[in-house]
Amino acid sequence: MIRLFNWSEPPCVTVSQNLTRNPIRFYSRRSFIISKEETLKLCHNKLFPTKMVMKTNGFVDGSLPDELKKVLRSVGSEWGDVVDDMESLQVIPLKGAMTNEVFQINWPTKCGNLDRKLVVRIYGEGVEAFFSRDDEIRTFECMSKHGQGPRLLGRFADGRVEEFIHARTLSAADLRDHEISALVAAKMREFHNLEMPGPRTVLLWNRMRDWLVEAKSMCSAKCVKEFRLDSLEDEISMLEKELSHDYLDVGFCHNDLQYGNIMLDEETRSITLIDYEYASFNPVAYDLANHFCEMVANYHSETPHILDYNKYPGLEERRRFVDTYLSSAGKQPSEDEAVLLLNEVERYTLASHLFWGLWGIISGYVNKIDFDYMEYARQRFRQYWLRKKRLLGSPDNYVNGYVGYSTESG
């Protein structure tokens, strides 16, 4: 449980709000030590995956950012039991996040046998088109007040310092584990029911329209033609009309529940959802649909951009997830209620494909990470066009399976 009022923990320290960002899908596993010259030396040269390129904004180019050091000193002074010598800090890059570079800091205490741990999140560059960092930080702080996720300990120009959560990030295989999947389903229902500030206005459609404008401004004429961008405004409007129903629940959705944004405490078996960059009010069916779509991905494979739609969850697995989601509020759902949500979730996979297809195109222009964003986008759009007709037809057409991955154009 998150301790909201604990005077042994430091207050939030803000140094600057001039924020930058960068979308990233995977992280290396390397461990560094800060030397007397504050350079970072490799302790375990184990790259995961081997293509990963780390940013050079302080952690790699030879020194910690001065503003980060200022925040860390403030955190350390509030704790009172950590050593003063910052050269003793151990910095370990963490895997699993998608939009930031995340580092665990192990800080020795004066008693010598224990370390304090915290997380430093470094923002990247080039995601202004995706979300507002200020909005994301407000969401982060509100989540902390609800006892969700880590506490915010401090902020600096290029990132922030967070409480360390004693849990592990899920793997792609974990999403298919029945017990873990049930825990995720229940946590999603809890998340969706949170009382968050602001109007309960669906953001999905206007966000896609904004991304479409951004993508078209970046793309060449050839790219616009390949991805049929000139037709997507009509597709978005059509989907909004087809999928928007008064009977659908609107809740505060994570909107990016890939396995790297889900953490599991092995002792308590509790789930924590992290990274709220894309979080907003949306139909909860969309959030479930997006989570199902993420089950086809493995961002830590040799080909992290390839999506295997043969791994899309079948009817039985989807039904089990939906039943757990609905019953987690303490009331057993009716058959009609479960089937209705199950069918609406499948239809909302179309919105997920367009959403992340547009994300992939923009990322291909603003991101320098060695990840094939354009091929990722092609796969998402291909699935959209392949599935559109049957998903918007009779539900009997789509409850029993999903289109397998194909290299042919959709």
mmCIF file of C-alpha atoms in Angstrom:
data_model
loop_
_atom_site.group_PDB
_atom_site.id
_atom_site.type_symbol
_atom_site.label_atom_id
_atom_site.label_comp_id
_atom_site.label_asym_id
_atom_site.label_seq_id
_atom_site.Cartn_x
_atom_site.Cartn_y
_atom_site.Cartn_z
ATOM 1 C CA MET A 1 0.000 0.000 0.000
ATOM 2 C CA ILE A 2 1.238 3.490 -0.823
ATOM 3 C CA ARG A 3 1.864 5.594 2.267
ATOM 4 C CA LEU A 4 0.429 9.011 1.483
ATOM 5 C CA PHE A 5 1.487 10.664 4.751
ATOM 6 C CA ASN A 6 4.834 9.384 5.929
ATOM 7 C CA TRP A 7 7.173 11.964 7.343
ATOM 8 C CA SER A 8 10.205 9.710 6.860
ATOM 9 C CA GLU A 9 9.748 10.197 3.120
ATOM 10 C CA PRO A 10 10.848 13.404 1.394
ATOM 11 C CA PRO A 11 8.355 15.907 0.030
ATOM 12 C CA CYS A 12 8.155 16.495 -3.685
ATOM 13 C CA VAL A 13 10.953 18.795 -4.846
ATOM 14 C CA THR A 14 10.441 20.728 -8.080
ATOM 15 C CA VAL A 15 13.450 22.174 -9.869
ATOM 16 C CA SER A 16 12.159 22.963 -13.352
ATOM 17 C CA GLN A 17 9.180 22.226 -15.554
ATOM 18 C CA ASN A 18 10.867 22.630 -18.950
ATOM 19 C CA LEU A 19 10.135 19.087 -20.038
ATOM 20 C CA THR A 20 11.131 17.047 -23.072
ATOM 21 C CA ARG A 21 10.081 13.573 -24.179
ATOM 22 C CA ASN A 22 10.843 10.587 -26.381
ATOM 23 C CA PRO A 23 8.930 7.335 -27.116
ATOM 24 C CA ILE A 24 10.871 4.143 -26.325
ATOM 25 C CA ARG A 25 9.612 0.541 -26.461
ATOM 26 C CA PHE A 26 12.299 -1.402 -24.635
ATOM 27 C CA TYR A 27 15.282 -1.021 -22.315
ATOM 28 C CA SER A 28 18.751 -2.432 -21.841
ATOM 29 C CA ARG A 29 19.843 -4.258 -18.733
ATOM 30 C CA ARG A 30 23.070 -2.614 -17.638
ATOM 31 C CA SER A 31 24.408 -1.580 -14.251
ATOM 32 C CA PHE A 32 26.527 1.510 -13.677
ATOM 33 C CA ILE A 33 28.556 2.988 -10.822
ATOM 34 C CA ILE A 34 29.107 6.738 -10.375
ATOM 35 C CA SER A 35 32.848 7.336 -9.966
ATOM 36 C CA LYS A 36 34.649 10.257 -8.278
ATOM 37 C CA GLU A 37 34.503 12.108 -11.589
ATOM 38 C CA GLU A 38 30.793 11.229 -11.717
ATOM 39 C CA THR A 39 31.306 9.174 -14.860
ATOM 40 C CA LEU A 40 29.252 6.094 -15.419
ATOM 41 C CA LYS A 41 31.166 2.866 -15.848
ATOM 42 C CA LEU A 42 29.714 -0.375 -17.047
ATOM 43 C CA CYS A 43 29.458 -3.038 -14.342
ATOM 44 C CA HIS A 44 27.605 -5.668 -16.317
ATOM 45 C CA ASN A 45 27.868 -5.209 -20.056
ATOM 46 C CA LYS A 46 24.712 -7.120 -20.848
ATOM 47 C CA LEU A 47 22.578 -5.421 -23.462
ATOM 48 C CA PHE A 48 18.931 -6.419 -23.765
ATOM 49 C CA PRO A 49 18.161 -6.320 -26.603
ATOM 50 C CA THR A 50 21.511 -5.815 -28.366
ATOM 51 C CA LYS A 51 20.215 -3.051 -30.628
ATOM 52 C CA MET A 52 19.202 -0.739 -27.777
ATOM 53 C CA VAL A 53 20.754 2.747 -27.852
ATOM 54 C CA MET A 54 20.702 4.748 -24.621
ATOM 55 C CA LYS A 55 20.200 8.502 -24.557
ATOM 56 C CA THR A 56 23.169 10.792 -23.873
ATOM 57 C CA ASN A 57 21.584 13.364 -21.605
ATOM 58 C CA GLY A 58 23.609 12.750 -18.457
ATOM 59 C CA PHE A 59 23.623 9.039 -17.665
ATOM 60 C CA VAL A 60 25.868 8.094 -20.576
ATOM 61 C CA ASP A 61 27.814 11.203 -21.551
ATOM 62 C CA GLY A 62 29.814 11.380 -18.346
ATOM 63 C CA SER A 63 27.875 13.096 -15.544
ATOM 64 C CA LEU A 64 24.559 13.275 -13.801
ATOM 65 C CA PRO A 65 22.514 16.389 -14.641
ATOM 66 C CA ASP A 66 23.092 19.064 -11.999
ATOM 67 C CA GLU A 67 19.363 19.470 -11.400
ATOM 68 C CA LEU A 68 18.991 15.746 -10.795
ATOM 69 C CA LYS A 69 21.847 15.833 -8.276
ATOM 70 C CA LYS A 70 20.115 18.725 -6.505
ATOM 71 C CA VAL A 71 16.877 16.735 -6.235
ATOM 72 C CA LEU A 72 18.714 13.621 -5.029
ATOM 73 C CA ARG A 73 20.532 15.607 -2.347
ATOM 74 C CA SER A 74 17.200 16.986 -1.145
ATOM 75 C CA VAL A 75 15.706 13.488 -1.071
ATOM 76 C CA GLY A 76 18.740 12.191 0.816
ATOM 77 C CA SER A 77 18.643 14.978 3.387
ATOM 78 C CA GLU A 78 14.991 14.243 4.129
ATOM 79 C CA TRP A 79 15.709 10.549 4.563
ATOM 80 C CA GLY A 80 18.613 11.351 6.856
ATOM 81 C CA ASP A 81 20.032 7.825 6.947
ATOM 82 C CA VAL A 82 21.812 7.633 3.571
ATOM 83 C CA VAL A 83 25.493 8.303 3.031
ATOM 84 C CA ASP A 84 26.438 11.796 1.857
ATOM 85 C CA ASP A 85 28.909 10.604 -0.783
ATOM 86 C CA MET A 86 27.006 10.483 -4.088
ATOM 87 C CA GLU A 87 29.812 8.547 -5.754
ATOM 88 C CA SER A 88 28.553 5.494 -3.886
ATOM 89 C CA LEU A 89 25.260 5.441 -5.779
ATOM 90 C CA GLN A 90 24.563 2.460 -8.018
ATOM 91 C CA VAL A 91 22.475 3.242 -11.120
ATOM 92 C CA ILE A 92 20.717 0.352 -12.877
ATOM 93 C CA PRO A 93 18.700 0.830 -16.086
ATOM 94 C CA LEU A 94 15.307 -0.873 -15.888
ATOM 95 C CA LYS A 95 13.481 -2.565 -18.724
ATOM 96 C CA GLY A 96 9.794 -2.493 -19.495
ATOM 97 C CA ALA A 97 8.842 1.158 -19.967
ATOM 98 C CA MET A 98 7.807 2.500 -23.358
ATOM 99 C CA THR A 99 8.058 6.261 -23.269
ATOM 100 C CA ASN A 100 10.933 7.087 -20.907
ATOM 101 C CA GLU A 101 14.313 5.837 -19.768
ATOM 102 C CA VAL A 102 13.994 4.476 -16.256
ATOM 103 C CA PHE A 103 16.775 3.872 -13.751
ATOM 104 C CA GLN A 104 16.849 2.277 -10.306
ATOM 105 C CA ILE A 105 19.139 4.038 -7.825
ATOM 106 C CA ASN A 106 20.520 2.049 -4.914
ATOM 107 C CA TRP A 107 21.667 4.442 -2.196
ATOM 108 C CA PRO A 108 23.730 2.976 0.684
ATOM 109 C CA THR A 109 22.609 3.869 4.203
ATOM 110 C CA LYS A 110 24.891 4.860 7.067
ATOM 111 C CA CYS A 111 24.247 1.585 8.859
ATOM 112 C CA GLY A 112 25.954 -0.129 5.934
ATOM 113 C CA ASN A 113 23.778 -3.221 5.534
ATOM 114 C CA LEU A 114 20.776 -1.702 3.747
ATOM 115 C CA ASP A 115 20.184 0.410 0.652
ATOM 116 C CA ARG A 116 17.483 2.956 0.035
ATOM 117 C CA LYS A 117 16.012 2.570 -3.442
ATOM 118 C CA LEU A 118 14.334 5.056 -5.725
ATOM 119 C CA VAL A 119 13.539 5.432 -9.414
ATOM 120 C CA VAL A 120 14.774 8.152 -11.771
ATOM 121 C CA ARG A 121 12.668 8.601 -14.889
ATOM 122 C CA ILE A 122 14.374 10.487 -17.736
ATOM 123 C CA TYR A 123 12.049 12.044 -20.303
ATOM 124 C CA GLY A 124 12.979 11.787 -23.956
ATOM 125 C CA GLU A 125 12.484 14.102 -26.896
ATOM 126 C CA GLY A 126 9.868 14.362 -29.607
ATOM 127 C CA VAL A 127 6.548 13.223 -28.162
ATOM 128 C CA GLU A 128 4.768 16.576 -27.985
ATOM 129 C CA ALA A 129 2.369 15.171 -30.569
ATOM 130 C CA PHE A 130 1.413 12.288 -28.278
ATOM 131 C CA PHE A 131 0.579 13.778 -24.885
ATOM 132 C CA SER A 132 1.137 16.692 -22.514
ATOM 133 C CA ARG A 133 3.822 15.922 -19.959
ATOM 134 C CA ASP A 134 2.251 18.393 -17.516
ATOM 135 C CA ASP A 135 -1.063 16.535 -17.804
ATOM 136 C CA GLU A 136 0.730 13.229 -17.258
ATOM 137 C CA ILE A 137 2.424 14.542 -14.106
ATOM 138 C CA ARG A 138 -0.916 15.773 -12.752
ATOM 139 C CA THR A 139 -2.335 12.310 -13.409
ATOM 140 C CA PHE A 140 0.685 10.753 -11.690
ATOM 141 C CA GLU A 141 0.185 12.914 -8.601
ATOM 142 C CA CYS A 142 -3.553 12.170 -8.505
ATOM 143 C CA MET A 143 -2.865 8.448 -8.802
ATOM 144 C CA SER A 144 -0.536 8.692 -5.807
ATOM 145 C CA LYS A 145 -3.313 10.289 -3.755
ATOM 146 C CA HIS A 146 -5.547 7.353 -4.689
ATOM 147 C CA GLY A 147 -2.876 4.921 -3.489
ATOM 148 C CA GLN A 148 -2.098 3.856 -7.052
ATOM 149 C CA GLY A 149 1.454 3.609 -8.329
ATOM 150 C CA PRO A 150 4.605 5.154 -6.857
ATOM 151 C CA ARG A 151 4.873 8.464 -5.001
ATOM 152 C CA LEU A 152 6.458 11.471 -6.677
ATOM 153 C CA LEU A 153 9.594 12.458 -4.739
ATOM 154 C CA GLY A 154 10.995 15.206 -6.942
ATOM 155 C CA ARG A 155 11.120 16.819 -10.375
ATOM 156 C CA PHE A 156 13.840 18.288 -12.552
ATOM 157 C CA ALA A 157 14.030 19.640 -16.106
ATOM 158 C CA ASP A 158 14.364 16.329 -17.938
ATOM 159 C CA GLY A 159 12.618 13.944 -15.600
ATOM 160 C CA ARG A 160 11.486 13.068 -12.114
ATOM 161 C CA VAL A 161 12.341 10.955 -9.072
ATOM 162 C CA GLU A 162 9.814 8.377 -7.883
ATOM 163 C CA GLU A 163 9.293 5.966 -5.048
ATOM 164 C CA PHE A 164 10.698 2.501 -5.756
ATOM 165 C CA ILE A 165 8.025 -0.206 -5.944
ATOM 166 C CA HIS A 166 9.093 -3.635 -4.728
ATOM 167 C CA ALA A 167 7.615 -5.520 -7.643
ATOM 168 C CA ARG A 168 8.636 -6.893 -10.991
ATOM 169 C CA THR A 169 7.547 -5.851 -14.451
ATOM 170 C CA LEU A 170 5.482 -8.477 -16.236
ATOM 171 C CA SER A 171 6.765 -10.325 -19.270
ATOM 172 C CA ALA A 172 4.861 -11.086 -22.464
ATOM 173 C CA ALA A 173 4.284 -14.646 -21.226
ATOM 174 C CA ASP A 174 2.835 -13.402 -17.930
ATOM 175 C CA LEU A 175 -0.174 -11.928 -19.723
ATOM 176 C CA ARG A 176 -1.237 -15.474 -20.662
ATOM 177 C CA ASP A 177 -0.952 -16.830 -17.113
ATOM 178 C CA HIS A 178 -4.503 -17.391 -15.829
ATOM 179 C CA GLU A 179 -3.825 -16.194 -12.281
ATOM 180 C CA ILE A 180 -1.898 -13.088 -13.333
ATOM 181 C CA SER A 181 -4.430 -12.270 -16.038
ATOM 182 C CA ALA A 182 -7.228 -12.389 -13.449
ATOM 183 C CA LEU A 183 -5.279 -10.018 -11.219
ATOM 184 C CA VAL A 184 -4.825 -7.625 -14.131
ATOM 185 C CA ALA A 185 -8.535 -7.761 -14.987
ATOM 186 C CA ALA A 186 -9.537 -6.889 -11.427
ATOM 187 C CA LYS A 187 -6.968 -4.088 -11.287
ATOM 188 C CA MET A 188 -8.263 -2.623 -14.536
ATOM 189 C CA ARG A 189 -11.800 -2.473 -13.083
ATOM 190 C CA GLU A 190 -10.445 -0.717 -9.985
ATOM 191 C CA PHE A 191 -8.489 1.714 -12.176
ATOM 192 C CA HIS A 192 -11.499 2.492 -14.358
ATOM 193 C CA ASN A 193 -13.601 3.340 -11.297
ATOM 194 C CA LEU A 194 -11.157 5.885 -9.869
ATOM 195 C CA GLU A 195 -12.547 9.361 -9.270
ATOM 196 C CA MET A 196 -10.303 11.566 -11.365
ATOM 197 C CA PRO A 197 -10.563 15.329 -11.919
ATOM 198 C CA GLY A 198 -11.949 16.783 -15.125
ATOM 199 C CA PRO A 199 -14.982 16.030 -17.279
ATOM 200 C CA ARG A 200 -15.699 12.393 -18.180
ATOM 201 C CA THR A 201 -15.225 13.213 -21.852
ATOM 202 C CA VAL A 202 -13.984 10.527 -24.253
ATOM 203 C CA LEU A 203 -10.595 11.616 -25.608
ATOM 204 C CA LEU A 204 -9.931 8.749 -28.022
ATOM 205 C CA TRP A 205 -11.406 10.146 -31.220
ATOM 206 C CA ASN A 206 -10.052 13.696 -31.031
ATOM 207 C CA ARG A 207 -6.637 12.402 -30.018
ATOM 208 C CA MET A 208 -6.550 10.215 -33.144
ATOM 209 C CA ARG A 209 -7.618 13.180 -35.271
ATOM 210 C CA ASP A 210 -4.780 15.238 -33.817
ATOM 211 C CA TRP A 211 -2.317 12.419 -34.476
ATOM 212 C CA LEU A 212 -3.585 12.071 -38.036
ATOM 213 C CA VAL A 213 -2.875 15.757 -38.697
ATOM 214 C CA GLU A 214 0.607 15.320 -37.212
ATOM 215 C CA ALA A 215 1.318 12.179 -39.244
ATOM 216 C CA LYS A 216 0.212 13.788 -42.519
ATOM 217 C CA SER A 217 2.406 16.812 -41.831
ATOM 218 C CA MET A 218 5.440 14.538 -41.491
ATOM 219 C CA CYS A 219 4.783 12.000 -44.228
ATOM 220 C CA SER A 220 5.815 12.157 -47.854
ATOM 221 C CA ALA A 221 3.161 11.766 -50.560
ATOM 222 C CA LYS A 222 4.276 8.146 -50.950
ATOM 223 C CA CYS A 223 3.853 7.527 -47.215
ATOM 224 C CA VAL A 224 0.419 9.172 -47.180
ATOM 225 C CA LYS A 225 -0.662 6.899 -50.025
ATOM 226 C CA GLU A 226 0.797 3.733 -48.511
ATOM 227 C CA PHE A 227 -0.986 4.222 -45.185
ATOM 228 C CA ARG A 228 -4.165 5.609 -46.770
ATOM 229 C CA LEU A 229 -3.912 8.633 -44.508
ATOM 230 C CA ASP A 230 -6.240 10.702 -46.678
ATOM 231 C CA SER A 231 -9.053 8.274 -45.876
ATOM 232 C CA LEU A 232 -8.475 8.005 -42.133
ATOM 233 C CA GLU A 233 -10.457 11.080 -41.120
ATOM 234 C CA ASP A 234 -13.543 9.364 -42.509
ATOM 235 C CA GLU A 235 -12.553 6.080 -40.852
ATOM 236 C CA ILE A 236 -12.187 7.743 -37.450
ATOM 237 C CA SER A 237 -15.572 9.469 -37.808
ATOM 238 C CA MET A 238 -17.181 6.218 -38.918
ATOM 239 C CA LEU A 239 -15.742 4.332 -35.945
ATOM 240 C CA GLU A 240 -16.831 7.041 -33.533
ATOM 241 C CA LYS A 241 -20.386 6.764 -34.868
ATOM 242 C CA GLU A 242 -20.419 2.949 -34.910
ATOM 243 C CA LEU A 243 -18.812 2.389 -31.510
ATOM 244 C CA SER A 244 -20.205 5.217 -29.380
ATOM 245 C CA HIS A 245 -23.202 4.013 -27.374
ATOM 246 C CA ASP A 246 -24.839 5.450 -24.277
ATOM 247 C CA TYR A 247 -24.903 2.023 -22.641
ATOM 248 C CA LEU A 248 -21.099 1.706 -22.706
ATOM 249 C CA ASP A 249 -19.254 2.549 -19.502
ATOM 250 C CA VAL A 250 -16.785 5.426 -19.656
ATOM 251 C CA GLY A 251 -14.002 5.310 -17.076
ATOM 252 C CA PHE A 252 -10.513 6.567 -16.496
ATOM 253 C CA CYS A 253 -8.507 4.297 -18.797
ATOM 254 C CA HIS A 254 -4.791 3.574 -18.884
ATOM 255 C CA ASN A 255 -4.865 3.230 -22.698
ATOM 256 C CA ASP A 256 -1.434 1.553 -22.884
ATOM 257 C CA LEU A 257 -1.600 -1.661 -20.902
ATOM 258 C CA GLN A 258 1.228 -3.544 -22.521
ATOM 259 C CA TYR A 259 3.084 -5.915 -20.205
ATOM 260 C CA GLY A 260 5.856 -3.419 -19.445
ATOM 261 C CA ASN A 261 3.380 -1.090 -17.755
ATOM 262 C CA ILE A 262 2.138 -3.721 -15.309
ATOM 263 C CA MET A 263 4.025 -4.694 -12.149
ATOM 264 C CA LEU A 264 3.475 -7.659 -9.839
ATOM 265 C CA ASP A 265 4.457 -7.924 -6.185
ATOM 266 C CA GLU A 266 5.397 -11.592 -5.877
ATOM 267 C CA GLU A 267 4.768 -11.676 -2.110
ATOM 268 C CA THR A 268 1.376 -9.969 -1.930
ATOM 269 C CA ARG A 269 0.312 -10.883 -5.505
ATOM 270 C CA SER A 270 -0.835 -7.304 -5.949
ATOM 271 C CA ILE A 271 -0.804 -5.550 -9.326
ATOM 272 C CA THR A 272 0.372 -1.972 -9.939
ATOM 273 C CA LEU A 273 -0.254 -0.126 -13.192
ATOM 274 C CA ILE A 274 2.440 2.403 -14.084
ATOM 275 C CA ASP A 275 3.200 5.016 -16.764
ATOM 276 C CA TYR A 276 0.150 7.169 -17.347
ATOM 277 C CA GLU A 277 1.288 9.158 -20.396
ATOM 278 C CA TYR A 278 -1.739 8.145 -22.465
ATOM 279 C CA ALA A 279 -4.278 7.815 -19.634
ATOM 280 C CA SER A 280 -7.637 9.568 -20.082
ATOM 281 C CA PHE A 281 -11.369 9.035 -19.907
ATOM 282 C CA ASN A 282 -12.463 6.573 -22.588
ATOM 283 C CA PRO A 283 -14.900 3.697 -23.026
ATOM 284 C CA VAL A 284 -13.610 0.897 -20.817
ATOM 285 C CA ALA A 285 -14.198 -1.480 -23.746
ATOM 286 C CA TYR A 286 -11.385 0.326 -25.559
ATOM 287 C CA ASP A 287 -8.939 -0.214 -22.692
ATOM 288 C CA LEU A 288 -9.733 -3.930 -22.593
ATOM 289 C CA ALA A 289 -9.444 -4.151 -26.384
ATOM 290 C CA ASN A 290 -6.072 -2.473 -26.342
ATOM 291 C CA HIS A 291 -4.851 -4.857 -23.643
ATOM 292 C CA PHE A 292 -5.920 -7.858 -25.729
ATOM 293 C CA CYS A 293 -4.085 -6.420 -28.751
ATOM 294 C CA GLU A 294 -0.918 -6.089 -26.661
ATOM 295 C CA MET A 295 -0.929 -9.829 -26.034
ATOM 296 C CA VAL A 296 0.442 -10.366 -29.549
ATOM 297 C CA ALA A 297 3.591 -8.330 -28.849
ATOM 298 C CA ASN A 298 6.949 -9.193 -27.341
ATOM 299 C CA TYR A 299 9.046 -6.036 -27.220
ATOM 300 C CA HIS A 300 12.044 -7.934 -25.845
ATOM 301 C CA SER A 301 12.349 -10.453 -28.655
ATOM 302 C CA GLU A 302 14.934 -10.420 -31.435
ATOM 303 C CA THR A 303 12.296 -8.707 -33.612
ATOM 304 C CA PRO A 304 10.457 -6.485 -31.120
ATOM 305 C CA HIS A 305 8.427 -4.717 -33.800
ATOM 306 C CA ILE A 306 6.829 -7.916 -35.134
ATOM 307 C CA LEU A 307 3.328 -8.667 -33.872
ATOM 308 C CA ASP A 308 2.157 -12.278 -33.909
ATOM 309 C CA TYR A 309 -1.627 -12.209 -34.271
ATOM 310 C CA ASN A 310 -1.775 -15.970 -33.949
ATOM 311 C CA LYS A 311 -1.257 -15.204 -30.240
ATOM 312 C CA TYR A 312 -4.321 -13.025 -29.974
ATOM 313 C CA PRO A 313 -6.428 -14.457 -27.106
ATOM 314 C CA GLY A 314 -9.193 -16.801 -28.176
ATOM 315 C CA LEU A 315 -12.838 -16.553 -27.178
ATOM 316 C CA GLU A 316 -12.457 -18.613 -23.992
ATOM 317 C CA GLU A 317 -9.533 -16.517 -22.745
ATOM 318 C CA ARG A 318 -11.247 -13.228 -23.577
ATOM 319 C CA ARG A 319 -14.474 -14.358 -21.925
ATOM 320 C CA ARG A 320 -12.612 -15.389 -18.782
ATOM 321 C CA PHE A 321 -10.941 -11.969 -18.622
ATOM 322 C CA VAL A 322 -14.236 -10.108 -19.160
ATOM 323 C CA ASP A 323 -16.034 -12.220 -16.535
ATOM 324 C CA THR A 324 -13.286 -11.517 -13.988
ATOM 325 C CA TYR A 325 -13.337 -7.828 -14.849
ATOM 326 C CA LEU A 326 -17.103 -7.546 -14.361
ATOM 327 C CA SER A 327 -17.325 -9.735 -11.254
ATOM 328 C CA SER A 328 -14.413 -8.013 -9.468
ATOM 329 C CA ALA A 329 -16.837 -5.282 -8.324
ATOM 330 C CA GLY A 330 -18.591 -7.914 -6.195
ATOM 331 C CA LYS A 331 -21.547 -8.715 -8.423
ATOM 332 C CA GLN A 332 -21.769 -11.642 -10.799
ATOM 333 C CA PRO A 333 -22.535 -10.354 -14.321
ATOM 334 C CA SER A 334 -25.440 -11.659 -16.326
ATOM 335 C CA GLU A 335 -24.797 -13.616 -19.501
ATOM 336 C CA ASP A 336 -26.134 -10.729 -21.604
ATOM 337 C CA GLU A 337 -23.892 -8.220 -19.834
ATOM 338 C CA ALA A 338 -20.771 -10.328 -20.369
ATOM 339 C CA VAL A 339 -21.520 -11.059 -24.030
ATOM 340 C CA LEU A 340 -22.295 -7.396 -24.731
ATOM 341 C CA LEU A 341 -18.986 -6.197 -23.293
ATOM 342 C CA LEU A 342 -17.080 -9.022 -24.986
ATOM 343 C CA ASN A 343 -18.474 -8.040 -28.382
ATOM 344 C CA GLU A 344 -17.898 -4.313 -27.866
ATOM 345 C CA VAL A 345 -14.300 -5.002 -26.823
ATOM 346 C CA GLU A 346 -13.694 -6.824 -30.100
ATOM 347 C CA ARG A 347 -15.095 -3.912 -32.092
ATOM 348 C CA TYR A 348 -12.874 -1.475 -30.218
ATOM 349 C CA THR A 349 -9.771 -3.371 -31.365
ATOM 350 C CA LEU A 350 -10.257 -1.432 -34.602
ATOM 351 C CA ALA A 351 -9.748 1.827 -32.734
ATOM 352 C CA SER A 352 -6.640 0.376 -31.077
ATOM 353 C CA HIS A 353 -5.162 -0.522 -34.468
ATOM 354 C CA LEU A 354 -5.686 2.994 -35.839
ATOM 355 C CA PHE A 355 -4.436 4.598 -32.628
ATOM 356 C CA TRP A 356 -1.136 2.742 -32.478
ATOM 357 C CA GLY A 357 -0.740 2.709 -36.243
ATOM 358 C CA LEU A 358 -0.696 6.512 -36.210
ATOM 359 C CA TRP A 359 1.632 6.385 -33.184
ATOM 360 C CA GLY A 360 4.021 4.188 -35.147
ATOM 361 C CA ILE A 361 4.142 6.565 -38.128
ATOM 362 C CA ILE A 362 4.881 9.613 -35.966
ATOM 363 C CA SER A 363 7.419 7.676 -33.902
ATOM 364 C CA GLY A 364 9.215 6.672 -37.088
ATOM 365 C CA TYR A 365 9.973 10.351 -37.685
ATOM 366 C CA VAL A 366 10.672 11.607 -34.149
ATOM 367 C CA ASN A 367 12.428 8.595 -32.613
ATOM 368 C CA LYS A 368 16.043 7.592 -33.222
ATOM 369 C CA ILE A 369 15.801 4.245 -31.411
ATOM 370 C CA ASP A 370 16.622 1.262 -33.629
ATOM 371 C CA PHE A 371 13.049 -0.021 -33.744
ATOM 372 C CA ASP A 372 11.120 -0.457 -36.977
ATOM 373 C CA TYR A 373 8.216 1.846 -36.150
ATOM 374 C CA MET A 374 6.999 1.987 -39.743
ATOM 375 C CA GLU A 375 6.700 -1.789 -40.012
ATOM 376 C CA TYR A 376 4.935 -1.791 -36.654
ATOM 377 C CA ALA A 377 2.491 0.774 -38.069
ATOM 378 C CA ARG A 378 1.983 -1.321 -41.226
ATOM 379 C CA GLN A 379 0.948 -4.308 -39.152
ATOM 380 C CA ARG A 380 -1.542 -2.311 -37.110
ATOM 381 C CA PHE A 381 -3.127 -0.742 -40.193
ATOM 382 C CA ARG A 382 -3.122 -4.095 -41.985
ATOM 383 C CA GLN A 383 -5.115 -5.632 -39.170
ATOM 384 C CA TYR A 384 -7.505 -2.699 -39.211
ATOM 385 C CA TRP A 385 -8.364 -3.144 -42.885
ATOM 386 C CA LEU A 386 -8.482 -6.940 -42.614
ATOM 387 C CA ARG A 387 -10.811 -6.877 -39.616
ATOM 388 C CA LYS A 388 -13.000 -3.880 -40.345
ATOM 389 C CA LYS A 389 -15.718 -5.596 -42.378
ATOM 390 C CA ARG A 390 -16.207 -8.602 -40.150
ATOM 391 C CA LEU A 391 -15.943 -6.671 -36.876
ATOM 392 C CA LEU A 392 -18.583 -4.176 -37.913
ATOM 393 C CA GLY A 393 -20.847 -6.939 -39.163
ATOM 394 C CA SER A 394 -22.434 -9.743 -37.180
ATOM 395 C CA PRO A 395 -20.752 -10.562 -33.843
ATOM 396 C CA ASP A 396 -20.760 -14.222 -34.902
ATOM 397 C CA ASN A 397 -18.038 -13.328 -37.398
ATOM 398 C CA TYR A 398 -15.433 -12.415 -34.848
ATOM 399 C CA VAL A 399 -15.935 -14.080 -31.489
ATOM 400 C CA ASN A 400 -14.012 -17.202 -32.444
ATOM 401 C CA GLY A 401 -10.655 -15.956 -33.590
ATOM 402 C CA TYR A 402 -8.401 -13.363 -35.085
ATOM 403 C CA VAL A 403 -6.594 -12.750 -38.355
ATOM 404 C CA GLY A 404 -3.082 -14.238 -38.390
ATOM 405 C CA TYR A 405 -0.053 -12.102 -39.209
ATOM 406 C CA SER A 406 0.668 -11.778 -42.901
ATOM 407 C CA THR A 407 3.441 -10.010 -44.796
ATOM 408 C CA GLU A 408 1.053 -9.112 -47.583
ATOM 409 C CA SER A 409 -0.485 -5.681 -47.740
ATOM 410 C CA GLY A 410 -4.000 -5.471 -46.268
#
